[in-house]
């Protein structure tokens, strides 16, 4: 087991390193000049481009951009590995601090959204498979496609209109306490629950066709019991795989929700950093996301044996007692 | 009527464009002009009461609370409340009045400025405001280098900042620097504490600036909200202010709400008290029924089509002049709604020294076509003109003012000019400018001083627009060196005429600060550069 | 009307609806089962026996329905019962022992809970009471250490143990009738015997009636008092087991009897005599002390083949018999050099295999061909038959395209398939036809050695007979040397000259076929022989 773990951790390091290197290459290949972007003040209104070449050079030297590319790469690699992730060109704050500030709000809505999605999605998938009523089943089968096609932007605005502006039940923005996470979490949950509903539903239907379901029914189990007790447990595995992947995707995909709801967050930080070519932040985001994905998949893999006893057992030699009867 | 009309000009008979359905914002904005009879507490004669926490929804995050580093509308509207400047510019008259400096002397050729400072000013960290502090500020600005994109150019050519005594400082330049006095009134040259001035750029962003202003920074949460709170013991308001002593508001929260409909909805549902950047489609619901608009046009260089003058297509003056005549500015203003305002020349109406050049800005598509035909640009099969095998197509990258650019595309298509527009983020836009792969774009610069012409049109520096007119350049330098304000205005007139006659740029419109407030928020004011000034603002819950 | 019958089926008709088309699968079947009686329904695939069994417990496929006749169970007319009504009967009054123990248990649920389930559903027992009862049931089902077993999961048990669990589960509430659907066809023959014995015991103790569904006439003959023979949705013959077997009335029953190898008297068919011109020294295959070990992921090794030495003479058929885990398939793969042995030498036609490079191996492959067990898996269903048979010719570039086409027709003829089969796709053919195609493919290169790995195990009895006949013919006509792997002793007996018996990778016995069958020396061989069903009935 520990050999397995060390193997996986080794793999993880390689993945993160590869992501880092790839991001570095892409960022440095881009033609724009971060020094100029800062000197231009983001062109948001008032700065002329009057910085002298000398001032720009000084700025570039400050940012370490005047070194040869290889030196920059190695420096950054070593720094990142030792925990120094640099300071943002835009805000001047350490990247690690920015991550520490921006992750919790995104995490809050991502985790909540995921939980809602799992519950709603599984419920939807279950009812869709269980019901015998044709029209209802058709409706429930089509909901996932609808849910996945609704742009989060639109659903977020709709939620705000209804629950915040009209009914005045929940806040439309900010990060003040638990109530402000509800609407964003719901908006996030809609497409995710669609995916889960479909995966779980399909998985359930596959399980329902398995022979051991017949055995269960032959014992007198009701259809509900057969589905809920026998099929559902087996159908969970693909859902678990999805959840691992989805959490990583949710963290970065929340940018639209964060923008609409006026929340600080990982997604927005990323988009702004990319637009401004804020290299330290972008690199930090890439490395962090790689780590998240790797950890999530590892956790999922470790959780699998808990759900499926067959995986729990490493292969043992077949017993010589196979043929002997009692 | 243009309050800044210089006396020399008189009425030029320019046509003041009637704007259908657009809110013209010219002149000083006073808050609380509730249109209808709603709102019991909106009477302008009511007495201001202290107290209240104002929440303003903004469309952009300030990113860094440092007036000397960042010059976006939002960040300056915040930092204006935190820092005071040496001088203040009266938003109505444009006159430079005392503030932290009680009086000053300028030498003959405007190359040396001596300020006598107040002696009763302290920073929010307790430190005293002295001449040394001013020197530290200037040194700090120089040290920021390229990271002080606005203030840096103001002190270009600095020779020395000399502390004469505790409350007297002399700032001298190696050449005449007529714009410097107005510069000292700008938010970007607001005074920060010596401790702040000594920090690196990053540290300053991380900590926020410490200033002498009526408010103090309480917290800044990126992409969420900035909170500033009242500074107790504030006692050095400029003369233009309506009262003395502490500000009325207890606190102001700038809540970042980038999505227009959310910002509007938040205001309408009472979750915020005011909002900026009111779009054209929301204006209707925010005028009356408990809300009102507060707007002011930005001073400075109007939003204009900026040409790269040595590009093949655009180097032909007929093309540029046709483009000047081919814009229906009334339509432009309709599209913009409250975030835009009319401009009568290269300088916008709220710029001290602006004038009425509207005869250049008349919409005359037939005249434009005639001009092009005469110059040999014949209409091609697809409606786009051609001359000697060259199509009248312009590469047009841009990063703001999208709706107007799209409108331009349509309008120019009617006279046979094609704009190949591409919206970009700042990073890519700068690359496009650098690499000469563009023919024209839109640009502007906000500042309440004529020198804004030089900032934009001077060909020292990067000269993206390939300006080469030597006469124009000497005029630009001349106004920079001219100590007499009236003469400066005259030179400014000459500059504008030259620019407009040659169609070096095509002025389109002015930007405008467009705020909406709920009834009960009174005296939301703008300072001279159309950024918020909340010292006199008071609210009724 | 025999009202004392426990189960009374009258003129039962069942139809399936597919894409709007209704197809009747069972055409008016009638029979009775008395309390405590054991009745077997025998038939091949497509006979409708499984459909009938499903209808007796209300578990027809969702597109199937009873379209005529009636079913009466214990005085209740259950023909029109809905799912809810059936639920009361299933597990409580009627039990079902499913066919395949590998897939019939919930893999993520403990054995104990699964066995306890019918008790909790029908008897409303508490969790702990049911758990205790479950342990008792497991013990009664013949499992050693039932407390431990109850805490285990299905994959931790062997096939035989799992089937015992399923039997225990089916009998948990002591139903009046238990339906056993091919309860042992997935098991080794020795295990099969034990399981069937055990079922007999249990049902006699509780006086349970049993309906045994099987394709194996021998098993039916052994275990049932009455036999019902079904073909194509109809009952063709019915009566007491010994009556039917000694005097089969219907031609179909006769055909079944004739085809079932284990019931044939030894005089019916003899394996052919060795071809002329082969001497005892001319050995095509020779294995010397061959051992094959696999490394297990958890550490340790599995010895699949343990020091086996044998040879196959030219022109002879060597049958290798063993149960699952005996190593016979691994042995075949080693002969074909698809696996490399861990130690020992393999000689093909005198050539030492370990010295061969890839080129040499390839050349040798030409001379050895394989026919696999599952004709549904060994042929690419999208290929046409001619493409399948041509493939070896193409791979070794034998002859021109025209020659290859001709050869295909030749081979089809040899395996008694019509020439136009060449144009059809594999997926259109039946199992028997596919296996013939597989044999044709194997013969395409005129190999010297033909390895047959359970070639008839997946086929119906009558089809099996045909394929075996074909192989016998080929043996005689072509003089091909054969290595024939099977778990079915009776089949091996029909075809082989010599027989090798394997158990746990070890060669237990090797000898002439008649000697093995009439006078086996090793105790394991004896056990195997004793387990063959139907032996007792043969004179």
PDB file of C-alpha atoms in Angstrom, chain C residues 56-263:
ATOM      1  CA  UNK C  56     -43.708 -19.241 -12.804  1.00  0.00           C
ATOM      2  CA  UNK C  57     -42.176 -16.598 -10.594  1.00  0.00           C
ATOM      3  CA  UNK C  58     -43.587 -13.585 -12.399  1.00  0.00           C
ATOM      4  CA  UNK C  59     -40.241 -12.433 -13.759  1.00  0.00           C
ATOM      5  CA  UNK C  60     -40.715 -12.405 -17.472  1.00  0.00           C
ATOM      6  CA  UNK C  61     -38.709  -9.793 -19.369  1.00  0.00           C
ATOM      7  CA  UNK C  62     -40.545  -6.498 -19.596  1.00  0.00           C
ATOM      8  CA  UNK C  63     -41.506  -7.105 -23.196  1.00  0.00           C
ATOM      9  CA  UNK C  64     -42.864 -10.551 -22.471  1.00  0.00           C
ATOM     10  CA  UNK C  65     -46.367 -11.428 -21.391  1.00  0.00           C
ATOM     11  CA  UNK C  66     -48.618 -14.400 -20.765  1.00  0.00           C
ATOM     12  CA  UNK C  67     -50.987 -14.378 -23.673  1.00  0.00           C
ATOM     13  CA  UNK C  68     -52.998 -17.487 -22.953  1.00  0.00           C
ATOM     14  CA  UNK C  69     -53.639 -20.290 -20.545  1.00  0.00           C
ATOM     15  CA  UNK C  70     -53.308 -20.289 -16.773  1.00  0.00           C
ATOM     16  CA  UNK C  71     -50.955 -20.948 -13.931  1.00  0.00           C
ATOM     17  CA  UNK C  72     -52.288 -22.106 -10.612  1.00  0.00           C
ATOM     18  CA  UNK C  73     -50.047 -22.253  -7.592  1.00  0.00           C
ATOM     19  CA  UNK C  74     -51.248 -23.709  -4.326  1.00  0.00           C
ATOM     20  CA  UNK C  75     -54.813 -22.970  -5.290  1.00  0.00           C
ATOM     21  CA  UNK C  76     -54.079 -19.366  -6.360  1.00  0.00           C
ATOM     22  CA  UNK C  77     -54.524 -18.293  -9.939  1.00  0.00           C
ATOM     23  CA  UNK C  78     -51.366 -16.297 -10.478  1.00  0.00           C
ATOM     24  CA  UNK C  79     -51.704 -15.809 -14.234  1.00  0.00           C
ATOM     25  CA  UNK C  80     -52.692 -12.178 -13.962  1.00  0.00           C
ATOM     26  CA  UNK C  81     -50.735 -11.343 -10.860  1.00  0.00           C
ATOM     27  CA  UNK C  82     -49.055  -7.936 -10.810  1.00  0.00           C
ATOM     28  CA  UNK C  83     -45.633  -7.291  -9.384  1.00  0.00           C
ATOM     29  CA  UNK C  84     -46.946  -6.440  -5.954  1.00  0.00           C
ATOM     30  CA  UNK C  85     -48.870  -9.672  -5.677  1.00  0.00           C
ATOM     31  CA  UNK C  86     -45.902 -11.673  -6.894  1.00  0.00           C
ATOM     32  CA  UNK C  87     -43.704 -10.084  -4.272  1.00  0.00           C
ATOM     33  CA  UNK C  88     -45.616 -11.874  -1.607  1.00  0.00           C
ATOM     34  CA  UNK C  89     -44.936 -15.212  -3.237  1.00  0.00           C
ATOM     35  CA  UNK C  90     -41.367 -14.771  -4.359  1.00  0.00           C
ATOM     36  CA  UNK C  91     -38.869 -15.930  -1.808  1.00  0.00           C
ATOM     37  CA  UNK C  92     -41.659 -16.923   0.528  1.00  0.00           C
ATOM     38  CA  UNK C  93     -43.546 -19.637  -1.314  1.00  0.00           C
ATOM     39  CA  UNK C  94     -41.512 -19.947  -4.469  1.00  0.00           C
ATOM     40  CA  UNK C  95     -37.744 -19.797  -4.446  1.00  0.00           C
ATOM     41  CA  UNK C  96     -35.377 -19.344  -7.345  1.00  0.00           C
ATOM     42  CA  UNK C  97     -31.846 -20.691  -7.597  1.00  0.00           C
ATOM     43  CA  UNK C  98     -30.237 -18.756 -10.442  1.00  0.00           C
ATOM     44  CA  UNK C  99     -27.810 -20.115 -12.948  1.00  0.00           C
ATOM     45  CA  UNK C 100     -24.526 -18.284 -12.711  1.00  0.00           C
ATOM     46  CA  UNK C 101     -23.127 -17.840  -9.204  1.00  0.00           C
ATOM     47  CA  UNK C 102     -20.504 -15.370 -10.402  1.00  0.00           C
ATOM     48  CA  UNK C 103     -23.041 -12.713 -11.291  1.00  0.00           C
ATOM     49  CA  UNK C 104     -26.066 -13.548  -9.200  1.00  0.00           C
ATOM     50  CA  UNK C 105     -24.875 -12.082  -5.933  1.00  0.00           C
ATOM     51  CA  UNK C 106     -24.582  -8.392  -5.098  1.00  0.00           C
ATOM     52  CA  UNK C 107     -20.820  -7.799  -5.151  1.00  0.00           C
ATOM     53  CA  UNK C 108     -20.822  -4.992  -2.622  1.00  0.00           C
ATOM     54  CA  UNK C 109     -23.058  -6.548  -0.016  1.00  0.00           C
ATOM     55  CA  UNK C 110     -21.953  -9.025   2.612  1.00  0.00           C
ATOM     56  CA  UNK C 111     -23.083 -12.614   2.220  1.00  0.00           C
ATOM     57  CA  UNK C 112     -24.869 -12.592   5.529  1.00  0.00           C
ATOM     58  CA  UNK C 113     -27.045  -9.596   4.657  1.00  0.00           C
ATOM     59  CA  UNK C 114     -27.953 -11.067   1.308  1.00  0.00           C
ATOM     60  CA  UNK C 115     -29.017 -14.334   2.856  1.00  0.00           C
ATOM     61  CA  UNK C 116     -30.906 -12.518   5.580  1.00  0.00           C
ATOM     62  CA  UNK C 117     -32.796 -10.382   3.100  1.00  0.00           C
ATOM     63  CA  UNK C 118     -35.734 -12.702   2.346  1.00  0.00           C
ATOM     64  CA  UNK C 119     -36.165 -13.217   6.066  1.00  0.00           C
ATOM     65  CA  UNK C 120     -36.354  -9.515   6.693  1.00  0.00           C
ATOM     66  CA  UNK C 121     -38.724  -8.975   3.818  1.00  0.00           C
ATOM     67  CA  UNK C 122     -41.157 -11.775   4.521  1.00  0.00           C
ATOM     68  CA  UNK C 123     -40.770 -12.614   8.167  1.00  0.00           C
ATOM     69  CA  UNK C 124     -40.231  -9.081   9.349  1.00  0.00           C
ATOM     70  CA  UNK C 125     -37.304 -10.174  11.421  1.00  0.00           C
ATOM     71  CA  UNK C 126     -35.043  -7.744  13.142  1.00  0.00           C
ATOM     72  CA  UNK C 127     -31.575  -7.250  11.777  1.00  0.00           C
ATOM     73  CA  UNK C 128     -29.849  -9.260  14.458  1.00  0.00           C
ATOM     74  CA  UNK C 129     -32.357 -12.115  14.403  1.00  0.00           C
ATOM     75  CA  UNK C 130     -32.129 -12.371  10.655  1.00  0.00           C
ATOM     76  CA  UNK C 131     -28.347 -12.319  10.835  1.00  0.00           C
ATOM     77  CA  UNK C 132     -28.321 -15.219  13.216  1.00  0.00           C
ATOM     78  CA  UNK C 133     -30.752 -17.158  11.093  1.00  0.00           C
ATOM     79  CA  UNK C 134     -28.621 -16.423   8.070  1.00  0.00           C
ATOM     80  CA  UNK C 135     -25.640 -18.079   9.702  1.00  0.00           C
ATOM     81  CA  UNK C 136     -27.750 -21.131  10.399  1.00  0.00           C
ATOM     82  CA  UNK C 137     -28.874 -21.242   6.795  1.00  0.00           C
ATOM     83  CA  UNK C 138     -25.285 -21.012   5.594  1.00  0.00           C
ATOM     84  CA  UNK C 139     -24.313 -23.886   7.810  1.00  0.00           C
ATOM     85  CA  UNK C 140     -27.210 -25.948   6.538  1.00  0.00           C
ATOM     86  CA  UNK C 141     -26.158 -25.083   3.020  1.00  0.00           C
ATOM     87  CA  UNK C 142     -22.908 -26.834   3.686  1.00  0.00           C
ATOM     88  CA  UNK C 143     -20.496 -23.951   4.124  1.00  0.00           C
ATOM     89  CA  UNK C 144     -17.661 -24.396   6.554  1.00  0.00           C
ATOM     90  CA  UNK C 145     -17.186 -21.624   9.113  1.00  0.00           C
ATOM     91  CA  UNK C 146     -20.496 -19.929   8.323  1.00  0.00           C
ATOM     92  CA  UNK C 147     -19.978 -17.045  10.763  1.00  0.00           C
ATOM     93  CA  UNK C 148     -16.883 -15.979   8.890  1.00  0.00           C
ATOM     94  CA  UNK C 149     -18.546 -16.527   5.535  1.00  0.00           C
ATOM     95  CA  UNK C 150     -21.421 -14.285   6.514  1.00  0.00           C
ATOM     96  CA  UNK C 151     -18.998 -11.403   6.926  1.00  0.00           C
ATOM     97  CA  UNK C 152     -17.355 -11.976   3.576  1.00  0.00           C
ATOM     98  CA  UNK C 153     -18.188 -10.695   0.134  1.00  0.00           C
ATOM     99  CA  UNK C 154     -19.137 -12.825  -2.858  1.00  0.00           C
ATOM    100  CA  UNK C 155     -15.827 -12.428  -4.648  1.00  0.00           C
ATOM    101  CA  UNK C 156     -14.071 -14.013  -1.703  1.00  0.00           C
ATOM    102  CA  UNK C 157     -15.942 -17.266  -2.185  1.00  0.00           C
ATOM    103  CA  UNK C 158     -15.447 -19.940  -4.815  1.00  0.00           C
ATOM    104  CA  UNK C 159     -18.088 -20.732  -7.406  1.00  0.00           C
ATOM    105  CA  UNK C 160     -19.305 -23.736  -5.546  1.00  0.00           C
ATOM    106  CA  UNK C 161     -19.579 -21.859  -2.269  1.00  0.00           C
ATOM    107  CA  UNK C 162     -21.495 -19.091  -3.922  1.00  0.00           C
ATOM    108  CA  UNK C 163     -23.944 -21.518  -5.401  1.00  0.00           C
ATOM    109  CA  UNK C 164     -24.508 -22.960  -1.951  1.00  0.00           C
ATOM    110  CA  UNK C 165     -25.211 -19.457  -0.725  1.00  0.00           C
ATOM    111  CA  UNK C 166     -27.743 -18.976  -3.499  1.00  0.00           C
ATOM    112  CA  UNK C 167     -29.377 -22.266  -2.648  1.00  0.00           C
ATOM    113  CA  UNK C 168     -29.529 -21.325   1.002  1.00  0.00           C
ATOM    114  CA  UNK C 169     -31.033 -17.978   0.068  1.00  0.00           C
ATOM    115  CA  UNK C 170     -33.666 -19.569  -2.119  1.00  0.00           C
ATOM    116  CA  UNK C 171     -34.672 -21.989   0.633  1.00  0.00           C
ATOM    117  CA  UNK C 172     -34.402 -19.487   3.474  1.00  0.00           C
ATOM    118  CA  UNK C 173     -38.129 -19.136   4.018  1.00  0.00           C
ATOM    119  CA  UNK C 174     -38.738 -22.827   3.275  1.00  0.00           C
ATOM    120  CA  UNK C 175     -40.763 -22.255   0.134  1.00  0.00           C
ATOM    121  CA  UNK C 176     -43.108 -24.870  -1.178  1.00  0.00           C
ATOM    122  CA  UNK C 177     -41.565 -24.835  -4.610  1.00  0.00           C
ATOM    123  CA  UNK C 178     -38.022 -24.080  -5.660  1.00  0.00           C
ATOM    124  CA  UNK C 179     -37.126 -23.409  -9.270  1.00  0.00           C
ATOM    125  CA  UNK C 180     -33.537 -24.265 -10.078  1.00  0.00           C
ATOM    126  CA  UNK C 181     -32.484 -22.742 -13.374  1.00  0.00           C
ATOM    127  CA  UNK C 182     -29.418 -24.601 -14.629  1.00  0.00           C
ATOM    128  CA  UNK C 183     -28.073 -24.540 -11.086  1.00  0.00           C
ATOM    129  CA  UNK C 184     -24.828 -26.279 -11.855  1.00  0.00           C
ATOM    130  CA  UNK C 185     -23.994 -25.714 -15.471  1.00  0.00           C
ATOM    131  CA  UNK C 186     -21.399 -23.102 -14.546  1.00  0.00           C
ATOM    132  CA  UNK C 187     -19.656 -25.406 -12.112  1.00  0.00           C
ATOM    133  CA  UNK C 188     -17.048 -28.086 -12.370  1.00  0.00           C
ATOM    134  CA  UNK C 189     -18.425 -31.568 -12.614  1.00  0.00           C
ATOM    135  CA  UNK C 190     -17.214 -32.701  -9.187  1.00  0.00           C
ATOM    136  CA  UNK C 191     -18.643 -29.646  -7.528  1.00  0.00           C
ATOM    137  CA  UNK C 192     -21.787 -30.146  -9.518  1.00  0.00           C
ATOM    138  CA  UNK C 193     -22.320 -33.520  -7.973  1.00  0.00           C
ATOM    139  CA  UNK C 194     -21.965 -32.222  -4.465  1.00  0.00           C
ATOM    140  CA  UNK C 195     -24.280 -29.330  -5.035  1.00  0.00           C
ATOM    141  CA  UNK C 196     -26.966 -31.454  -6.585  1.00  0.00           C
ATOM    142  CA  UNK C 197     -26.681 -33.965  -3.785  1.00  0.00           C
ATOM    143  CA  UNK C 198     -27.088 -31.206  -1.346  1.00  0.00           C
ATOM    144  CA  UNK C 199     -30.147 -29.784  -2.997  1.00  0.00           C
ATOM    145  CA  UNK C 200     -31.676 -33.222  -2.925  1.00  0.00           C
ATOM    146  CA  UNK C 201     -31.046 -33.409   0.801  1.00  0.00           C
ATOM    147  CA  UNK C 202     -32.511 -30.028   1.575  1.00  0.00           C
ATOM    148  CA  UNK C 203     -35.651 -30.455  -0.392  1.00  0.00           C
ATOM    149  CA  UNK C 204     -36.360 -33.821   1.032  1.00  0.00           C
ATOM    150  CA  UNK C 205     -35.931 -32.471   4.539  1.00  0.00           C
ATOM    151  CA  UNK C 206     -38.396 -29.660   3.964  1.00  0.00           C
ATOM    152  CA  UNK C 207     -40.616 -31.497   1.530  1.00  0.00           C
ATOM    153  CA  UNK C 208     -40.046 -28.817  -1.081  1.00  0.00           C
ATOM    154  CA  UNK C 209     -41.028 -29.427  -4.662  1.00  0.00           C
ATOM    155  CA  UNK C 210     -38.383 -28.642  -7.254  1.00  0.00           C
ATOM    156  CA  UNK C 211     -38.598 -27.686 -10.872  1.00  0.00           C
ATOM    157  CA  UNK C 212     -35.191 -28.311 -12.377  1.00  0.00           C
ATOM    158  CA  UNK C 213     -34.430 -26.529 -15.629  1.00  0.00           C
ATOM    159  CA  UNK C 214     -31.503 -27.944 -17.549  1.00  0.00           C
ATOM    160  CA  UNK C 215     -30.096 -28.653 -20.973  1.00  0.00           C
ATOM    161  CA  UNK C 216     -28.284 -31.670 -19.629  1.00  0.00           C
ATOM    162  CA  UNK C 217     -30.369 -34.787 -20.057  1.00  0.00           C
ATOM    163  CA  UNK C 218     -27.992 -36.711 -17.862  1.00  0.00           C
ATOM    164  CA  UNK C 219     -28.408 -34.377 -14.934  1.00  0.00           C
ATOM    165  CA  UNK C 220     -32.161 -34.416 -15.397  1.00  0.00           C
ATOM    166  CA  UNK C 221     -32.172 -38.160 -15.470  1.00  0.00           C
ATOM    167  CA  UNK C 222     -30.182 -38.389 -12.272  1.00  0.00           C
ATOM    168  CA  UNK C 223     -32.111 -35.989 -10.169  1.00  0.00           C
ATOM    169  CA  UNK C 224     -35.705 -35.801 -11.312  1.00  0.00           C
ATOM    170  CA  UNK C 225     -38.624 -38.142 -10.898  1.00  0.00           C
ATOM    171  CA  UNK C 226     -40.412 -36.846 -13.938  1.00  0.00           C
ATOM    172  CA  UNK C 227     -39.017 -35.404 -17.150  1.00  0.00           C
ATOM    173  CA  UNK C 228     -40.534 -32.868 -19.497  1.00  0.00           C
ATOM    174  CA  UNK C 229     -38.778 -32.470 -22.841  1.00  0.00           C
ATOM    175  CA  UNK C 230     -39.323 -29.131 -24.594  1.00  0.00           C
ATOM    176  CA  UNK C 231     -38.410 -28.039 -28.055  1.00  0.00           C
ATOM    177  CA  UNK C 232     -39.281 -24.818 -29.811  1.00  0.00           C
ATOM    178  CA  UNK C 233     -41.809 -23.697 -27.238  1.00  0.00           C
ATOM    179  CA  UNK C 234     -43.677 -26.951 -26.992  1.00  0.00           C
ATOM    180  CA  UNK C 235     -43.607 -30.030 -24.823  1.00  0.00           C
ATOM    181  CA  UNK C 236     -42.669 -32.933 -27.039  1.00  0.00           C
ATOM    182  CA  UNK C 237     -42.535 -35.640 -24.438  1.00  0.00           C
ATOM    183  CA  UNK C 238     -43.321 -36.096 -20.782  1.00  0.00           C
ATOM    184  CA  UNK C 239     -43.149 -38.883 -18.305  1.00  0.00           C
ATOM    185  CA  UNK C 240     -41.176 -40.705 -15.630  1.00  0.00           C
ATOM    186  CA  UNK C 241     -37.453 -40.294 -16.029  1.00  0.00           C
ATOM    187  CA  UNK C 242     -36.465 -43.918 -16.390  1.00  0.00           C
ATOM    188  CA  UNK C 243     -39.328 -44.537 -18.813  1.00  0.00           C
ATOM    189  CA  UNK C 244     -38.264 -41.782 -21.118  1.00  0.00           C
ATOM    190  CA  UNK C 245     -34.651 -42.697 -21.033  1.00  0.00           C
ATOM    191  CA  UNK C 246     -35.087 -46.351 -21.779  1.00  0.00           C
ATOM    192  CA  UNK C 247     -37.843 -45.879 -24.304  1.00  0.00           C
ATOM    193  CA  UNK C 248     -37.759 -42.381 -25.795  1.00  0.00           C
ATOM    194  CA  UNK C 249     -40.891 -41.849 -27.828  1.00  0.00           C
ATOM    195  CA  UNK C 250     -40.427 -38.582 -29.704  1.00  0.00           C
ATOM    196  CA  UNK C 251     -37.720 -38.304 -32.362  1.00  0.00           C
ATOM    197  CA  UNK C 252     -36.356 -35.197 -30.686  1.00  0.00           C
ATOM    198  CA  UNK C 253     -35.884 -37.003 -27.417  1.00  0.00           C
ATOM    199  CA  UNK C 254     -34.142 -39.760 -29.277  1.00  0.00           C
ATOM    200  CA  UNK C 255     -31.878 -37.275 -30.929  1.00  0.00           C
ATOM    201  CA  UNK C 256     -31.030 -35.714 -27.589  1.00  0.00           C
ATOM    202  CA  UNK C 257     -30.259 -39.058 -26.098  1.00  0.00           C
ATOM    203  CA  UNK C 258     -28.081 -40.031 -28.970  1.00  0.00           C
ATOM    204  CA  UNK C 259     -26.179 -36.797 -28.849  1.00  0.00           C
ATOM    205  CA  UNK C 260     -25.452 -36.829 -25.153  1.00  0.00           C
ATOM    206  CA  UNK C 261     -22.061 -38.400 -24.982  1.00  0.00           C
ATOM    207  CA  UNK C 262     -22.146 -39.493 -21.399  1.00  0.00           C
ATOM    208  CA  UNK C 263     -25.143 -41.647 -21.890  1.00  0.00           C
TER     209      UNK C 263
END
